[in-house]
Short mmCIF file of N, CA and C in Angstrom, two decimals:
data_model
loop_
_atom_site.label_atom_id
_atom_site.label_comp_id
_atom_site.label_asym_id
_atom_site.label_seq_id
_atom_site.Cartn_x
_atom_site.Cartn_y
_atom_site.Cartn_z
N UNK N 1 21.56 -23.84 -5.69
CA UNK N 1 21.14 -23.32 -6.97
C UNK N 1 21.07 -21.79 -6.91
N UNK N 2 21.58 -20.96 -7.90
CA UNK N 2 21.62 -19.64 -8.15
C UNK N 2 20.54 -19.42 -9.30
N UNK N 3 19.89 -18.38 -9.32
CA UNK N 3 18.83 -17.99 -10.74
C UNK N 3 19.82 -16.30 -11.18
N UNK N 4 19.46 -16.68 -12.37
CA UNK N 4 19.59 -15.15 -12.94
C UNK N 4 18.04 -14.60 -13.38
N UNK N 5 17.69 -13.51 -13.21
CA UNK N 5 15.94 -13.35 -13.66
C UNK N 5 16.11 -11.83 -14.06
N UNK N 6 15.18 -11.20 -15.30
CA UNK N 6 15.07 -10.42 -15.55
C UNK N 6 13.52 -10.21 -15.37
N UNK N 7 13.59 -8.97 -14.39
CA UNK N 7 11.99 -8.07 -14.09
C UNK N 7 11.46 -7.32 -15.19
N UNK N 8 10.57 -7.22 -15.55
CA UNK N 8 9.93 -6.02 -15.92
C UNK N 8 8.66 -5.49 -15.30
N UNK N 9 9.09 -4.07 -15.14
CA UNK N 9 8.12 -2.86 -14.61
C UNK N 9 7.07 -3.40 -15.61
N UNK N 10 5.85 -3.28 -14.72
CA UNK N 10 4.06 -3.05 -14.95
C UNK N 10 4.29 -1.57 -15.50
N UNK N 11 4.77 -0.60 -14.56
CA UNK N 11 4.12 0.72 -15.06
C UNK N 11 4.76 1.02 -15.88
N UNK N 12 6.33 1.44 -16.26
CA UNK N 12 7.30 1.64 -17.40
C UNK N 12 7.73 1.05 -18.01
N UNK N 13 7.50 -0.05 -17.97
CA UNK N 13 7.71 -1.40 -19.23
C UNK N 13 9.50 -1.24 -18.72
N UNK N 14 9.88 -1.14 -18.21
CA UNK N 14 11.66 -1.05 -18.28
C UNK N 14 11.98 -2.91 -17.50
N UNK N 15 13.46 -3.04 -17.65
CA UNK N 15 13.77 -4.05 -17.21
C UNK N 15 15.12 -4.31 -16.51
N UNK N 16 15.31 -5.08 -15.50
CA UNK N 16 16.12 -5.08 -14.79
C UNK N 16 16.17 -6.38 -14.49
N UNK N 17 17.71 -6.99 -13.87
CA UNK N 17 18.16 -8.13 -14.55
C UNK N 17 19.42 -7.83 -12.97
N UNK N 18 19.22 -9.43 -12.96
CA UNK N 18 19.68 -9.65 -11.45
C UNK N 18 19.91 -11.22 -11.00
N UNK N 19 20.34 -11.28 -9.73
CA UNK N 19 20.70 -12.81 -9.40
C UNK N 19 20.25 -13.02 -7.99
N UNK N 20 20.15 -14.28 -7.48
CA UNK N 20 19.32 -14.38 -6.47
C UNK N 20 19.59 -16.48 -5.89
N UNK N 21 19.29 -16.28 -5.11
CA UNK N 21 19.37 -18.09 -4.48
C UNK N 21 17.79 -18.37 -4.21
N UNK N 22 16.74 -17.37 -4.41
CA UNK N 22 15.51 -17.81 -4.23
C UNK N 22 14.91 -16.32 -4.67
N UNK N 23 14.17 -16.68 -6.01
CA UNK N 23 13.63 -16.06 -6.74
C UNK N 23 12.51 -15.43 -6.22
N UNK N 24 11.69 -16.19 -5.70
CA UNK N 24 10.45 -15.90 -4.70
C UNK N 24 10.32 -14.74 -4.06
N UNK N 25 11.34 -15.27 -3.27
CA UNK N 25 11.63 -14.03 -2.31
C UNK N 25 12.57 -12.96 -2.85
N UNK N 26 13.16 -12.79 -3.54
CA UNK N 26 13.67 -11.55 -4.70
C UNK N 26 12.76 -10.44 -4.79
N UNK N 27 11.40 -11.56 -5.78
CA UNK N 27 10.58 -10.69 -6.33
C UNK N 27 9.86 -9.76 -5.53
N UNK N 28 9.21 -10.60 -4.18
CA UNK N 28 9.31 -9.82 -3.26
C UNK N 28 9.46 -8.90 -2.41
N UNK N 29 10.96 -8.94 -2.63
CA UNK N 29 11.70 -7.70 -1.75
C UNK N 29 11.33 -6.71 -2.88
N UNK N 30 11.57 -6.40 -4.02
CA UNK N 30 11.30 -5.33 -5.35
C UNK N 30 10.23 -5.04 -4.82
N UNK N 31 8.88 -6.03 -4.95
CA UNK N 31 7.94 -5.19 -5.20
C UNK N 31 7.46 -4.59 -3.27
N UNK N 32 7.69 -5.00 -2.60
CA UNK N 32 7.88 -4.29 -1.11
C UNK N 32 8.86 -2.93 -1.10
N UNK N 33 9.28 -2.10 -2.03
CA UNK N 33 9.82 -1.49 -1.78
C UNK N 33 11.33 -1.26 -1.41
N UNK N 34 12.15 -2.62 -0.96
CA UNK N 34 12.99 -2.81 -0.64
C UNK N 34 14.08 -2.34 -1.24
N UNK N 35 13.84 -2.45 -2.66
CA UNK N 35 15.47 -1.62 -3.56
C UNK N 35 15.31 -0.17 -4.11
N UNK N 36 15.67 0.26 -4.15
CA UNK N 36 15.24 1.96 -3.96
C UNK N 36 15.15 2.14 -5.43
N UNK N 37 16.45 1.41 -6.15
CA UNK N 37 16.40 1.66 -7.27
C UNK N 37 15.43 1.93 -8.21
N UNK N 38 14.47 0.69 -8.33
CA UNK N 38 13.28 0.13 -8.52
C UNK N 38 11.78 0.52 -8.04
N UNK N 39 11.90 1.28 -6.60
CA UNK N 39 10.46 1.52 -6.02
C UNK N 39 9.41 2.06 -6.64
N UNK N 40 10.16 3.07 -7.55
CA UNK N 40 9.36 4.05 -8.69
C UNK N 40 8.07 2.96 -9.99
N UNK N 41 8.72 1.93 -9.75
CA UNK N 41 8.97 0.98 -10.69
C UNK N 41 7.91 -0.01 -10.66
N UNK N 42 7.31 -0.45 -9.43
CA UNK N 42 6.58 -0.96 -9.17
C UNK N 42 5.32 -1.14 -9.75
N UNK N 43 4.91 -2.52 -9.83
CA UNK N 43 4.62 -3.57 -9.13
C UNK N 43 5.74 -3.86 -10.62
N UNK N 44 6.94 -4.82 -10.32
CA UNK N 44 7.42 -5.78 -11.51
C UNK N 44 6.74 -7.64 -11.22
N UNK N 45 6.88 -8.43 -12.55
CA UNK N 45 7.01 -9.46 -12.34
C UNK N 45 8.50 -10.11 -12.99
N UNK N 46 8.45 -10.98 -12.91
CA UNK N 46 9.54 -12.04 -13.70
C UNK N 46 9.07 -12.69 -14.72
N UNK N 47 9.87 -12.43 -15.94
CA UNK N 47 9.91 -12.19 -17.24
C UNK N 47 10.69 -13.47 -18.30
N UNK N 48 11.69 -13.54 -17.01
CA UNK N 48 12.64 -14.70 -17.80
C UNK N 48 13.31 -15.23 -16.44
N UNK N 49 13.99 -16.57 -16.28
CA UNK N 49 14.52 -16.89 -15.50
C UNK N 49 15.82 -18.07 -15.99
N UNK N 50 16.62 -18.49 -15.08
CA UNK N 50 17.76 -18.93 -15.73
C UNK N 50 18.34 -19.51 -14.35
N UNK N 51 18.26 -21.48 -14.46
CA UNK N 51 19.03 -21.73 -13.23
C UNK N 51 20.52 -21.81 -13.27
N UNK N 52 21.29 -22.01 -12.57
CA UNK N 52 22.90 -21.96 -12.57
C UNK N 52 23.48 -22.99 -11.05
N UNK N 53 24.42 -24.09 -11.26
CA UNK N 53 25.06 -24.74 -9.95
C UNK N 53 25.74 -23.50 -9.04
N UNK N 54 26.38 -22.83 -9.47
CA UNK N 54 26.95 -22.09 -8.45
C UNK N 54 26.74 -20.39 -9.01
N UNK N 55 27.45 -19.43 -8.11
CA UNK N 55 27.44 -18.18 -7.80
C UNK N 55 27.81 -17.26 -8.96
N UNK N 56 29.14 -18.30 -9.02
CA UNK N 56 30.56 -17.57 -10.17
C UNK N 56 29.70 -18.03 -11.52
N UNK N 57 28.82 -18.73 -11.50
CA UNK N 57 28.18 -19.07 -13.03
C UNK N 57 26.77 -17.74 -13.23
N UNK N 58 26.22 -18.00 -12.10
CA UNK N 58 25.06 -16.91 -12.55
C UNK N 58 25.78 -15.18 -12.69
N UNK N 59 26.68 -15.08 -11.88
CA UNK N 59 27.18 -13.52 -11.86
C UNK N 59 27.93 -13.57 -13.28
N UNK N 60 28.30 -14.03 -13.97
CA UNK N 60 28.96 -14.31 -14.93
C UNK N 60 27.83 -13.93 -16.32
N UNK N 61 26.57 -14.99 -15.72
CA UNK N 61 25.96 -14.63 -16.95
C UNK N 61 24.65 -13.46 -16.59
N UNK N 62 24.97 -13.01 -15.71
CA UNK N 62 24.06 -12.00 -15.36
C UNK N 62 24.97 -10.51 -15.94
N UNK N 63 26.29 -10.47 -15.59
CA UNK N 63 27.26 -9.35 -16.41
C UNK N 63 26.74 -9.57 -17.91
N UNK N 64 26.60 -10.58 -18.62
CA UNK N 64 26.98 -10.78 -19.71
C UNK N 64 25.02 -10.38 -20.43
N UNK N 65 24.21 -10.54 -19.60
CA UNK N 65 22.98 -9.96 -19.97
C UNK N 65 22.85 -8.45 -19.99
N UNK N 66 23.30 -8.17 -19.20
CA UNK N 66 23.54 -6.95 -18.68
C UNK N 66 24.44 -6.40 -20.01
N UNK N 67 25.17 -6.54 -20.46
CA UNK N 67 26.18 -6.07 -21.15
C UNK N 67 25.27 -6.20 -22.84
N UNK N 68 24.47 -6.34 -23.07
CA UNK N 68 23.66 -6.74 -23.88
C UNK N 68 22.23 -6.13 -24.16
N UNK N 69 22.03 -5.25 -22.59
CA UNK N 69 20.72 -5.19 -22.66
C UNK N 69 20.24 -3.68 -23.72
N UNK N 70 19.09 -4.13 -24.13
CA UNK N 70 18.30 -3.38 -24.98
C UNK N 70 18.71 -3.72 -26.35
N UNK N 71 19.80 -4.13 -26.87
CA UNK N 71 20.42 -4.76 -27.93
C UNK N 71 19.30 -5.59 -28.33
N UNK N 72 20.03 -6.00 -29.90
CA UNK N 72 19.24 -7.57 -30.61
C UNK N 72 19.48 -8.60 -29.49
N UNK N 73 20.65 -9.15 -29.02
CA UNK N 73 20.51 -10.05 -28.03
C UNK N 73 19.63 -10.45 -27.13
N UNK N 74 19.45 -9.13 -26.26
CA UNK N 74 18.58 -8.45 -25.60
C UNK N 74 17.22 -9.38 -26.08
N UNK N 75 16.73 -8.57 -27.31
CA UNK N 75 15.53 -9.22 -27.71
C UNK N 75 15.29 -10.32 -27.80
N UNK N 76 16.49 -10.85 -28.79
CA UNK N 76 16.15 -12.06 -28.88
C UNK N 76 15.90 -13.33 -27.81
N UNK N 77 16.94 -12.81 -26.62
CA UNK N 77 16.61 -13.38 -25.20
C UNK N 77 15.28 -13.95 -24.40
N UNK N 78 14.76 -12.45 -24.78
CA UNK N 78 13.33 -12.42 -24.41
C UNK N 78 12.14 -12.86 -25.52
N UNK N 79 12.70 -13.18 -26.71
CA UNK N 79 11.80 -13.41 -27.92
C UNK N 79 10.53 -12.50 -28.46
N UNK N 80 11.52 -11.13 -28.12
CA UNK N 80 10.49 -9.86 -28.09
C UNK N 80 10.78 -9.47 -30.39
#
């Protein structure tokens, strides 16, 4: 099983959107500091999540969130 999950930052409300084989430990690595991108960013939780059978399905719809984000889609995704 693959997840697609979108974070959002505690401190900047921002969001970031990603794929993973164990969510758990994802969230994890973020809030440990582990992705540089993100460290500023800290503490995130998980916001939304999304299971998938294989790899080529979650990267697929993780581009396609991504390609969307901050948009109406966007929102409506999140039911913001």
């Amino acid at each position: 099983m693959y997840f697609v999950y979108i974070l959002k930052s505690l401190t900047s409300g921002r969001h970031y959107t990603g794929y993973t084989n164990n969510p758990d430990r994802r969230l994890s690595e973020h809030n440990s500091g582990r992705t540089r991108s993100l460290f500023k960013h800290r503490p995130l939780e998980i916001i939304h999540l999304e299971e998938y059978n294989t790899l080529n399905e979650a990267r697929s719809r993780e581009r396609q969130i991504k390609g969307y984000k901050s948009g109406e889609a966007f929102k409506k995704l999140l039911n913001l």
